[in-house]
Amino acid sequence: MRKLKIPLNKINLEDERFRISYHSNLDKIILSLKKIGLVNPPIVTLREPHIILVSGWKRVLGYISLSFSQIPVYMLDEKNDLKTFKMSFYENLATRSYNTIEKAEVVGRLKKFGEDENSIIKKYFPLINIPSTRSHLDVYLAAFEFEPEIKKLVLEKNTAFVSLQLLTEFSSWERRILLPLLSCLSQNKIKEILEDILEICRKYNMPAWKFLLSRDIMDIKVAENLSSLQKADKIRLILKRKRYPTLFSWTKSFDSVLKKICWPEEISISPSKYFEGEEISVNFNFKNMEEFRKKLDELQKLSSKEEFSDMFKLDMDE
Amino acid sequence: MNKKEYFPKKIFIEKDSLDYPLTRKIIKNTQGIPYEIIENSQDLIEEIKLSKDPGKEGKKYLLITKQKGEFVKPCPCTPNYIGCNYFIINLDINCPLDCSYCILQHYLSNPMITVHVNTKDLWDQLDTFLYRNRKHILRIGTGELGDSLVLDHITERSKDLIYYFRSRKNAIFELKTKTVNIKNILEIEPADNIVIAWSLNSNKIACEEEKNAPSVNDRIEAARKVEKKGYRVAFHFDPIIRYAGWEEGYSEVINELFGRINPLKIAWISLGSLRFPPDLKTIIKERFPETRIIYDEFIRGKDGKFRYFKAIRFQLYRKIVRLINRNGGGRVPLYFCMESSELWGKVLMIKPKGKEEVEKYLSLPFYKPKY
């Protein structure tokens, strides 16, 4: 590897074959370049007729932002893409950990440059903290092919592996339809919504796009008076109703009993989780004996209402 | 394996498991199948785990090894639901059948069909275990980590186990299977404390979800032969699965069952609805992409596993219990596997306080004159 200085415009940045990091914030690298200069030059290599970047994208982009015309680089004389990529991989590995999308880029590129699948699982997965299984390989290879905007979403939301896996089960077109809906949601809600859509579609043997373009969903998506978050919440509710119809109806019946007997807001009441246990819990706060007695009186009165007992006999046949 | 018996593609024998009578018996019963002696199985297991479908790949190989730990363990059941105080013998691990819902896909870290050949240690451990529990009537069986009979033409274990248990009167021994591999069973005399049990399901579920397993009719026919020989039989409707037409599906099987089996010879029937830990769901999705059974209305139960919403379980159980009663099974002890006391009460009209009561309920008929 030779160290030399080359004009920045000689580097062909359109050739991204070795690039694994996208959507990076350049503020810190620019600050570092301003304060201490370029300590560790990027690695480049020649792929006739161009010089292309092997590693150091942020450094090069930082240099461009600072309007430099030349940059010190290491020139790598390796012609084999796999060997060259490994240089970039190990260089990055020594200094930082990879995010989910970078892992997908590493896995995808190793495969693309001819590395054997078993060797990727056995040799590389432990280095980048991926469990050594074939199914992880399949998911990362699929994520490598994701659309750039989906990769950006995964990165921004710090999406967990399980959601990444769920996203691979949608087609490219379906992922694009989903994007506006997912953009305003937290990591957990993204997982929940993806899982519900997939399972409803599997259950009813329907392609996801058909469900996503169904009237129920489209009416909400085009509603002008709703914010993105409100739309997402309404869609989540539709999904829950379709996914858990019996549970939904039990919850509705339970709430309607409370409404009928005018259950006071300051005393909270809830059935066991998913009604799985027989217990119902009641919770209230009080400051003194008088308040405590008042609440008990209130509960006593509520329990003497005829409809109160309905809460214990939700219909098993529903 | 529908009619054919299972034979592995290759047998791996751990070096220190070579000099055992059972190893020699297996080699004799699998003539023509290549075998290889290995130092240990770890590398082999890791290699299989790297294949596209380790679950499927592992079933091609038989591993002969020794049980280094305890053979006998309490059935792990599940937390926060009522168990039945069952004990399991971990003899042969894993199963060549390939049921989509099988918990072993998630539970076992070794995907190979594994036979533990240190049988002498088993008898020693059983002697100690039964002596320590001599004041209890124990229910014990081999069908938890594998099918009790699927390898019986290779290992002939059923004979040894029945010989052993027939004189241990404080144990009720159960062999649990989905197969029709009953040749050895029919060759030996039955005993009162030996139960041969079949897992049953509707024909549709058996056909679509229980790959390599014999048809339900064949299983019932095998049960009939075993019952005629004089054995007590038992049946496990587990997992009960809801699908469009499930009522007719289960009705058909229950009619068939009671049409061929004398209800007085049925030791028990257990019922359990489909349940699975979250990790198993991922495996099922990967290994059986065509299955729809995991997409019904499942909630996370008190044990963290997915199970049908309570009202659905109630409907499934109530229907099946009614079908059993209507078909002449009114006096057969029924019990739930891993179910809440609420559903015990609402469906079976009994509310056991714990697993000991269930154990008593199931073992008592063995010591009362019944017929």
XYZ file of C-alpha atoms in Angstrom:
689
model
C 0.000 0.000 0.000
C 1.480 3.326 -1.083
C 0.782 6.638 0.577
C 0.234 9.521 -1.836
C -1.728 12.712 -2.354
C -4.334 12.821 -5.109
C -6.823 15.415 -6.392
C -10.229 14.823 -4.837
C -11.938 14.972 -8.219
C -9.893 11.959 -9.349
C -11.854 9.721 -6.986
C -14.929 8.304 -8.681
C -17.500 8.517 -5.903
C -20.186 6.998 -8.067
C -18.566 3.626 -7.730
C -19.838 2.521 -4.320
C -18.961 -1.145 -4.560
C -17.017 -1.106 -1.274
C -19.226 1.361 0.590
C -21.039 0.099 3.664
C -22.060 3.328 5.448
C -24.786 5.627 4.228
C -26.767 8.497 5.709
C -23.922 9.533 7.983
C -23.867 12.828 9.780
C -20.674 14.634 8.743
C -20.625 17.276 11.519
C -18.213 15.408 13.767
C -15.768 14.410 11.025
C -15.714 17.997 9.736
C -14.987 19.270 13.256
C -12.236 16.671 13.663
C -10.678 17.545 10.269
C -10.742 21.239 11.198
C -9.172 20.680 14.611
C -6.519 18.035 13.973
C -6.554 17.391 10.220
C -6.580 13.991 8.542
C -4.787 11.522 10.817
C -5.763 8.332 9.061
C -5.912 8.681 5.242
C -8.683 6.851 3.328
C -7.824 3.761 1.280
C -8.338 3.902 -2.484
C -7.675 1.493 -5.298
C -7.519 1.568 -9.039
C -10.282 0.042 -11.097
C -9.430 1.166 -14.628
C -9.971 3.868 -15.640
C -10.946 5.225 -12.204
C -9.621 5.510 -8.705
C -12.312 4.321 -6.358
C -12.758 4.480 -2.619
C -12.253 1.374 -0.486
C -12.775 2.919 2.936
C -13.013 6.420 4.393
C -16.221 7.778 2.825
C -16.906 10.157 5.691
C -13.345 11.486 5.579
C -13.543 12.121 1.829
C -16.986 13.726 2.055
C -15.739 15.870 4.951
C -12.771 16.955 2.861
C -15.101 17.880 -0.007
C -17.330 19.879 2.384
C -14.281 21.798 3.533
C -13.471 22.595 -0.135
C -10.054 20.913 -0.190
C -8.822 20.020 -3.643
C -6.355 17.254 -2.699
C -6.389 14.458 -0.160
C -3.722 12.109 1.198
C -4.667 8.469 0.562
C -3.294 4.964 0.745
C -3.324 3.356 -2.691
C -4.073 -0.346 -2.522
C -2.697 -2.429 -5.382
C -5.090 -5.366 -4.914
C -7.187 -6.200 -7.973
C -9.474 -8.770 -6.404
C -12.702 -7.185 -5.101
C -13.195 -9.685 -2.279
C -9.685 -9.184 -0.930
C -10.042 -5.415 -1.286
C -13.373 -5.413 0.520
C -11.903 -7.431 3.359
C -9.349 -4.626 3.847
C -12.167 -2.159 4.277
C -14.057 -4.554 6.544
C -11.171 -5.179 8.900
C -10.136 -1.542 8.934
C -13.610 -0.505 10.101
C -13.935 -3.439 12.452
C -10.879 -2.330 14.382
C -12.295 1.080 15.153
C -16.048 0.780 15.611
C -19.059 -1.505 15.698
C -21.398 -1.899 12.746
C -25.056 -0.851 12.775
C -27.796 -3.110 11.378
C -27.668 -1.775 7.846
C -23.877 -1.803 7.762
C -24.016 -5.451 8.797
C -26.373 -6.108 5.883
C -24.001 -4.270 3.546
C -21.043 -6.309 4.796
C -22.894 -9.610 4.446
C -24.322 -8.701 1.043
C -20.998 -7.549 -0.335
C -19.076 -10.542 0.972
C -21.572 -12.766 -0.826
C -21.520 -10.619 -3.965
C -17.728 -10.699 -4.117
C -17.747 -14.490 -3.914
C -17.307 -15.404 -0.263
C -18.799 -18.785 0.553
C -22.036 -18.633 2.599
C -20.843 -21.062 5.267
C -17.658 -19.096 5.676
C -19.661 -15.864 6.088
C -21.676 -17.520 8.859
C -18.737 -19.158 10.586
C -15.984 -16.550 10.137
C -17.635 -13.167 9.860
C -20.846 -13.391 11.898
C -19.054 -13.755 15.244
C -16.946 -10.674 14.390
C -19.988 -8.467 13.853
C -22.153 -9.950 16.589
C -24.606 -11.852 14.412
C -25.714 -15.301 15.639
C -24.162 -17.936 13.383
C -27.320 -19.256 11.765
C -28.478 -19.673 8.213
C -31.683 -17.749 8.909
C -29.680 -14.709 10.008
C -27.747 -14.922 6.766
C -30.985 -14.996 4.775
C -32.376 -11.959 6.589
C -29.223 -9.869 6.182
C -28.940 -10.815 2.514
C -32.547 -9.739 1.988
C -31.951 -6.498 3.917
C -28.949 -5.809 1.665
C -31.429 -5.537 -1.206
C -33.768 -3.132 0.631
C -34.644 0.165 -1.010
C -32.460 3.100 0.185
C -35.397 4.805 1.952
C -36.184 1.602 3.871
C -32.533 1.260 4.862
C -32.694 4.849 6.109
C -35.803 4.064 8.162
C -34.160 0.992 9.691
C -31.183 3.107 10.629
C -33.127 6.060 12.011
C -35.473 3.913 14.074
C -32.654 1.705 15.258
C -34.869 -1.168 14.167
C -34.435 -4.464 15.988
C -33.494 -7.611 14.100
C -37.003 -9.016 14.438
C -38.485 -6.023 12.571
C -35.794 -6.320 9.932
C -36.852 -9.927 9.521
C -40.504 -8.874 9.233
C -39.652 -6.265 6.603
C -38.018 -8.947 4.467
C -41.396 -10.674 4.244
C -42.910 -7.769 2.296
C -42.221 -7.106 -1.367
C -40.350 -3.983 -2.413
C -43.605 -2.352 -3.515
C -45.355 -3.232 -0.257
C -42.483 -1.754 1.747
C -42.852 1.487 -0.183
C -46.595 1.605 0.622
C -45.785 0.993 4.278
C -43.080 3.620 4.563
C -45.241 6.703 5.398
C -47.078 4.682 8.013
C -43.911 3.417 9.685
C -42.018 6.687 9.599
C -43.902 8.219 12.518
C -43.850 5.155 14.756
C -41.519 3.995 17.487
C -39.432 0.838 17.168
C -41.915 -1.304 19.124
C -44.946 -0.073 17.240
C -43.219 -0.733 13.919
C -42.729 -4.343 14.962
C -46.310 -4.647 16.170
C -47.831 -3.183 13.014
C -45.682 -5.251 10.647
C -46.459 -8.424 12.547
C -50.201 -7.734 12.613
C -50.363 -6.966 8.882
C -48.403 -10.077 7.947
C -50.410 -12.350 10.193
C -53.778 -11.017 9.053
C -52.700 -11.502 5.444
C -51.426 -15.027 6.115
C -54.573 -15.938 7.998
C -56.863 -14.733 5.211
C -54.509 -15.770 2.408
C -54.257 -12.287 1.021
C -51.220 -10.443 -0.362
C -50.131 -7.579 1.880
C -50.510 -4.968 -0.848
C -54.161 -5.873 -1.228
C -54.738 -5.325 2.468
C -52.701 -2.106 2.501
C -54.762 -0.740 -0.389
C -58.087 -1.900 1.062
C -60.788 0.689 1.664
C -60.513 0.560 5.475
C -56.857 1.488 5.344
C -57.003 3.882 2.387
C -59.825 5.950 3.941
C -57.546 6.638 6.883
C -54.439 7.201 4.784
C -56.076 9.931 2.699
C -57.943 11.646 5.575
C -56.785 15.259 5.514
C -57.848 16.087 9.058
C -55.587 13.481 10.686
C -51.900 13.759 11.547
C -49.541 10.926 10.560
C -49.542 9.671 14.122
C -53.345 9.729 14.359
C -53.549 7.820 11.093
C -51.094 5.237 12.369
C -53.072 4.840 15.604
C -56.336 4.358 13.728
C -54.744 1.759 11.477
C -53.319 -0.030 14.504
C -56.814 -0.229 15.940
C -58.188 -1.748 12.729
C -55.374 -4.271 12.777
C -56.063 -5.235 16.379
C -59.756 -5.713 15.658
C -59.006 -7.973 12.722
C -56.196 -9.840 14.425
C -57.921 -10.372 17.801
C -61.678 -10.264 17.168
C -62.721 -12.231 20.284
C -60.422 -10.351 22.627
C -61.614 -7.105 21.068
C -65.236 -8.013 21.644
C -64.556 -9.046 25.283
C -62.799 -5.749 25.926
C -65.743 -3.917 24.405
C -68.251 -5.849 26.549
C -66.214 -5.210 29.684
C -66.032 -1.488 28.916
C -69.735 -1.350 28.167
C -70.543 -2.851 31.602
C -68.411 -0.128 33.194
C -70.231 2.487 31.174
C -73.645 1.100 32.118
C -72.922 1.231 35.820
C -71.187 4.610 35.503
C -67.888 3.398 36.904
C -66.035 6.446 38.315
C -62.837 7.530 36.592
C -60.877 7.943 39.811
C -61.154 4.222 40.585
C -59.290 2.218 38.018
C -60.498 -1.261 37.179
C -58.946 -3.803 34.854
C -59.372 -7.458 33.992
C -56.329 -9.746 34.016
C -54.098 -9.480 30.960
C -55.999 -10.814 27.941
C -58.645 -12.010 30.455
C -56.420 -15.051 30.981
C -56.845 -15.037 34.754
C -60.153 -14.853 36.576
C -59.168 -11.871 38.683
C -60.256 -8.301 38.152
C -58.208 -5.627 39.857
C -59.376 -2.349 41.290
C -57.045 0.465 42.205
C -57.685 3.790 43.938
C -55.853 6.368 45.982
C -56.942 7.991 49.220
C -55.452 10.465 51.655
C -57.303 9.681 54.841
C -59.821 7.405 56.465
C -62.717 9.531 55.308
C -61.693 9.324 51.642
C -61.051 5.610 51.982
C -64.546 5.020 53.374
C -66.073 7.174 50.700
C -64.462 5.081 47.973
C -65.562 1.867 49.650
C -69.128 3.175 49.868
C -68.985 4.038 46.236
C -67.743 0.550 45.361
C -70.444 -0.964 47.536
C -73.104 0.977 45.655
C -71.643 -0.018 42.311
C -71.578 -3.670 43.256
C -75.246 -3.617 44.186
C -76.217 -2.555 40.673
C -77.745 -5.402 38.719
C -75.405 -5.052 35.727
C -72.300 -5.276 37.916
C -72.328 -9.072 37.833
C -72.213 -9.026 34.001
C -68.547 -8.264 34.315
C -67.971 -11.806 35.632
C -69.915 -13.577 32.959
C -68.432 -12.496 29.696
C -69.738 -14.832 27.080
C -67.431 -17.750 26.368
C -69.449 -18.474 23.228
C -68.790 -15.066 21.712
C -42.816 -43.017 7.087
C -46.530 -43.315 6.453
C -46.343 -47.053 6.129
C -42.588 -47.453 6.016
C -40.397 -47.586 9.052
C -37.786 -44.916 9.623
C -34.180 -45.679 8.766
C -31.416 -43.081 8.934
C -29.175 -42.230 6.012
C -26.139 -42.727 8.217
C -25.351 -43.655 11.801
C -22.746 -41.859 13.892
C -21.474 -43.694 16.925
C -19.541 -41.875 19.603
C -16.416 -43.872 20.367
C -17.244 -44.453 24.011
C -20.741 -45.673 23.111
C -19.535 -48.454 20.849
C -19.263 -51.248 23.344
C -22.869 -51.449 24.491
C -25.404 -54.216 23.795
C -27.886 -51.665 22.452
C -25.306 -50.305 19.994
C -24.743 -53.813 18.679
C -28.489 -54.359 18.436
C -28.914 -51.120 16.450
C -26.127 -52.088 14.046
C -27.746 -55.495 13.580
C -31.159 -53.951 12.933
C -29.860 -51.390 10.441
C -27.766 -53.623 8.224
C -26.765 -51.887 5.019
C -26.802 -48.432 6.552
C -23.310 -46.945 6.786
C -21.978 -46.007 10.178
C -19.030 -43.960 11.333
C -17.287 -43.927 14.675
C -16.598 -40.411 15.884
C -14.680 -38.942 18.823
C -17.547 -36.671 19.777
C -20.592 -35.253 18.086
C -20.163 -31.516 18.686
C -18.515 -30.642 15.353
C -21.038 -32.730 13.488
C -23.921 -30.991 15.241
C -22.448 -27.579 14.420
C -22.066 -28.614 10.779
C -25.713 -29.711 10.562
C -26.827 -26.480 12.197
C -25.305 -24.557 9.293
C -27.498 -26.292 6.737
C -30.529 -24.582 5.196
C -32.937 -26.529 7.382
C -31.100 -28.086 10.335
C -34.363 -29.577 11.621
C -34.811 -31.566 8.420
C -31.125 -32.347 7.912
C -30.690 -33.680 11.461
C -33.467 -36.221 10.996
C -31.386 -37.982 8.348
C -28.811 -39.082 10.906
C -28.876 -41.279 13.945
C -26.449 -40.472 16.719
C -25.532 -43.144 19.218
C -24.299 -41.680 22.438
C -24.524 -41.978 26.218
C -26.837 -40.090 28.522
C -24.430 -38.235 30.741
C -27.074 -36.685 32.953
C -30.278 -37.934 34.543
C -32.573 -40.165 32.532
C -35.608 -39.466 34.689
C -36.931 -35.967 35.190
C -40.218 -34.370 36.186
C -42.154 -33.216 33.127
C -41.349 -29.487 32.901
C -45.015 -28.622 32.210
C -45.436 -24.843 32.167
C -45.538 -22.202 34.891
C -48.864 -20.826 36.187
C -51.060 -23.573 34.711
C -52.096 -26.907 36.192
C -49.729 -29.809 35.558
C -50.267 -33.530 36.077
C -47.134 -34.619 37.990
C -45.849 -36.695 35.131
C -42.281 -37.981 34.946
C -40.341 -38.332 31.750
C -37.560 -40.698 30.735
C -35.166 -39.067 28.292
C -34.123 -42.076 26.282
C -34.293 -41.352 22.575
C -34.231 -37.703 21.733
C -35.810 -36.059 18.703
C -38.137 -37.584 16.175
C -38.075 -38.436 12.463
C -41.693 -37.314 12.124
C -41.891 -33.662 11.137
C -44.929 -32.049 12.769
C -45.082 -28.332 12.069
C -46.064 -27.451 15.640
C -43.499 -29.703 17.353
C -41.890 -28.083 20.397
C -38.712 -30.127 19.885
C -37.758 -27.853 16.981
C -37.243 -25.140 19.559
C -36.357 -27.189 22.611
C -33.494 -29.331 21.346
C -30.077 -27.960 20.524
C -29.011 -31.184 18.796
C -31.014 -31.715 15.583
C -29.983 -35.379 15.138
C -32.070 -38.387 16.122
C -30.235 -39.447 19.239
C -30.265 -42.767 21.038
C -28.742 -43.137 24.496
C -27.317 -46.607 24.787
C -26.220 -46.791 28.433
C -29.372 -48.661 29.361
C -27.839 -50.199 32.482
C -27.552 -46.693 33.948
C -31.222 -46.182 33.136
C -32.308 -49.235 35.126
C -30.120 -48.179 38.061
C -31.534 -44.679 38.028
C -35.086 -45.974 37.720
C -34.587 -48.386 40.636
C -33.446 -45.532 42.845
C -36.152 -43.193 41.631
C -38.981 -45.677 42.131
C -37.666 -46.718 45.544
C -37.476 -43.117 46.713
C -41.063 -42.567 45.561
C -42.364 -45.972 46.691
C -45.264 -44.401 48.581
C -46.613 -42.668 45.473
C -48.228 -43.965 42.342
C -46.130 -42.421 39.613
C -47.053 -41.796 36.008
C -43.985 -42.014 33.862
C -43.304 -42.198 30.127
C -40.831 -41.811 27.295
C -42.783 -39.772 24.782
C -41.819 -36.216 25.696
C -38.554 -35.600 23.845
C -39.279 -38.038 21.075
C -41.881 -40.513 19.854
C -41.841 -43.626 22.085
C -42.144 -46.134 19.250
C -40.821 -44.515 16.095
C -37.400 -46.168 16.501
C -38.689 -49.370 18.080
C -37.847 -51.570 15.067
C -34.246 -50.384 15.487
C -33.851 -50.256 19.258
C -36.546 -52.727 20.436
C -36.709 -50.646 23.589
C -40.420 -51.159 24.159
C -39.813 -54.797 25.143
C -37.170 -53.938 27.719
C -39.202 -51.098 29.171
C -42.374 -53.136 29.470
C -40.469 -56.040 31.055
C -38.935 -53.632 33.522
C -42.090 -51.759 34.499
C -44.560 -54.646 34.635
C -43.273 -55.625 38.082
C -42.959 -52.035 39.388
C -46.425 -51.648 40.748
C -46.026 -48.086 41.994
C -45.482 -46.909 38.419
C -47.894 -46.488 35.561
C -45.740 -46.569 32.476
C -46.870 -44.938 29.234
C -45.458 -45.235 25.727
C -46.727 -42.368 23.592
C -46.641 -42.449 19.789
C -48.076 -41.292 16.493
C -46.803 -44.380 14.694
C -48.072 -47.887 14.003
C -44.782 -49.456 15.053
C -46.394 -52.015 17.365
C -44.766 -55.271 16.302
C -42.683 -55.597 19.470
C -45.571 -54.544 21.698
C -47.767 -57.277 20.262
C -45.077 -59.869 20.885
C -45.095 -59.461 24.645
C -47.717 -59.922 27.303
C -49.485 -56.808 28.519
C -49.573 -55.715 32.139
C -52.064 -53.644 34.074
C -49.703 -50.757 34.676
C -48.597 -50.399 31.072
C -50.393 -47.891 28.840
C -49.836 -47.506 25.125
C -50.977 -44.080 23.991
C -51.559 -42.352 20.669
C -51.554 -38.683 19.816
C -54.591 -38.002 17.713
C -55.825 -35.096 15.702
C -58.368 -34.390 13.016
C -57.578 -35.947 9.636
C -56.996 -32.536 8.101
C -54.458 -31.514 10.734
C -52.747 -34.907 10.642
C -52.527 -34.696 6.882
C -51.350 -31.093 6.631
C -49.338 -30.568 9.801
C -47.988 -33.990 10.832
C -45.582 -34.760 8.023
C -44.322 -38.371 7.855
C -46.826 -39.541 10.477
C -49.297 -42.360 9.744
C -52.914 -41.403 9.134
C -55.255 -41.072 12.093
C -57.193 -44.130 10.952
C -54.015 -46.196 10.926
C -53.162 -44.985 14.417
C -56.591 -45.941 15.709
C -56.282 -49.327 14.018
C -52.918 -49.868 15.738
C -54.538 -48.898 19.042
C -57.306 -51.410 18.396
C -54.794 -54.216 17.894
C -52.922 -53.285 21.035
C -56.160 -53.064 23.009
C -57.228 -56.495 21.699
C -53.913 -57.859 22.910
C -55.020 -56.764 26.376
C -53.177 -53.504 26.935
C -54.716 -50.373 28.319
C -54.603 -47.595 25.768
C -54.731 -43.816 26.046
C -55.181 -40.917 23.667
C -53.899 -37.399 23.533
C -55.800 -34.811 21.557
C -52.944 -32.409 21.622
C -52.572 -29.944 20.029
C -56.211 -29.261 19.276
C -56.220 -26.774 16.426
C -59.001 -24.489 15.275
C -59.679 -24.163 11.540
C -62.717 -23.778 9.336
C -64.569 -27.072 9.819
C -62.740 -28.154 12.992
C -65.927 -29.355 14.659
C -66.665 -31.884 11.921
C -62.994 -32.825 11.754
C -62.697 -33.753 15.417
C -66.163 -35.285 15.468
C -65.138 -37.688 12.697
C -62.042 -38.855 14.597
C -63.861 -39.265 17.905
C -66.606 -41.304 16.208
C -63.953 -43.465 14.614
C -62.077 -43.869 17.891
C -65.059 -45.001 19.941
C -66.313 -47.126 17.074
C -63.180 -49.246 17.327
C -61.864 -48.998 20.884
C -63.566 -50.273 24.011
C -63.908 -47.187 26.250
C -63.339 -49.339 29.341
C -59.818 -50.043 28.119
C -58.975 -46.352 27.766
C -56.792 -45.278 30.682
C -57.174 -41.560 29.969
C -57.641 -38.977 27.279
C -55.778 -35.724 27.507
C -56.729 -32.495 25.813
C -54.476 -29.582 25.050
C -54.936 -26.752 22.618
C -52.141 -25.456 20.390
C -49.574 -23.429 22.340
C -46.050 -22.396 21.517
C -43.262 -20.171 22.777
C -42.536 -17.087 20.652
C -39.257 -18.528 19.357
C -41.021 -21.608 18.038
C -43.325 -19.375 16.020
C -40.293 -18.016 14.155
C -39.074 -21.552 13.457
C -42.500 -22.699 12.257
C -42.746 -19.694 9.924
C -39.377 -20.545 8.427
C -39.725 -24.303 8.200
C -43.410 -24.485 7.281
C -44.203 -21.325 5.308
C -47.438 -22.857 4.031
C -48.973 -23.459 7.468
C -51.684 -21.127 8.726
C -52.158 -22.575 12.210
C -50.001 -19.987 13.995
C -51.997 -17.027 12.700
C -55.183 -17.593 14.658
C -56.173 -15.530 17.686
C -53.330 -16.274 20.099
C -52.556 -14.259 23.196
C -49.528 -14.484 25.472
C -50.551 -16.755 28.353
C -49.433 -16.512 31.969
C -46.434 -18.675 31.031
C -45.343 -16.363 28.193
C -46.365 -18.884 25.529
C -48.864 -18.138 22.802
C -52.197 -19.863 23.347
C -55.690 -19.358 21.975
C -57.741 -16.666 23.649
C -59.615 -18.225 26.583
C -63.065 -18.220 24.981
C -61.715 -20.084 21.952
C -60.065 -22.727 24.137
C -63.326 -23.119 26.007
C -65.237 -23.695 22.768
C -62.698 -26.218 21.476
C -62.605 -28.210 24.712
C -66.339 -28.124 25.371
C -67.112 -29.466 21.923
C -64.545 -32.278 22.159
C -65.615 -33.276 25.669
C -69.242 -33.405 24.513
C -68.241 -35.545 21.540
C -66.337 -37.956 23.810
C -69.280 -38.203 26.214
C -71.811 -38.711 23.448
C -69.728 -41.479 21.915
C -69.602 -43.549 25.062
C -66.525 -42.086 26.685
C -68.374 -40.601 29.660
C -66.406 -42.667 32.166
C -62.975 -42.188 30.621
C -60.807 -39.928 32.791
C -60.212 -36.718 30.880
C -57.572 -34.196 31.755
C -56.019 -31.051 30.399
C -52.384 -30.631 29.597
C -51.141 -27.222 30.784
C -54.484 -25.546 31.293
C -55.920 -23.035 33.757
C -57.994 -24.082 36.743
C -60.789 -21.885 35.403
C -61.118 -24.006 32.261
C -60.794 -27.238 34.257
C -63.786 -26.063 36.256
C -65.854 -24.739 33.386
C -65.302 -27.660 31.008
C -64.471 -30.730 33.085
C -66.380 -29.599 36.200
C -63.410 -30.393 38.417
C -61.048 -27.840 39.879
C -57.886 -29.615 40.981
C -55.888 -27.645 43.500
C -52.602 -28.747 41.993
C -50.734 -31.374 40.028
C -50.891 -33.951 42.863
C -54.674 -33.959 42.654
C -54.521 -34.514 38.905
C -52.063 -37.350 39.432
C -54.380 -38.980 41.957
C -57.395 -38.521 39.676
C -55.611 -40.276 36.818
C -53.903 -43.073 38.711
C -56.723 -44.075 41.054
C -58.703 -46.061 38.452
C -55.674 -48.339 38.043
C -56.103 -49.634 41.523
C -59.860 -50.080 41.548
C -61.562 -53.012 39.866
C -62.804 -51.467 36.671
C -64.039 -54.296 34.526
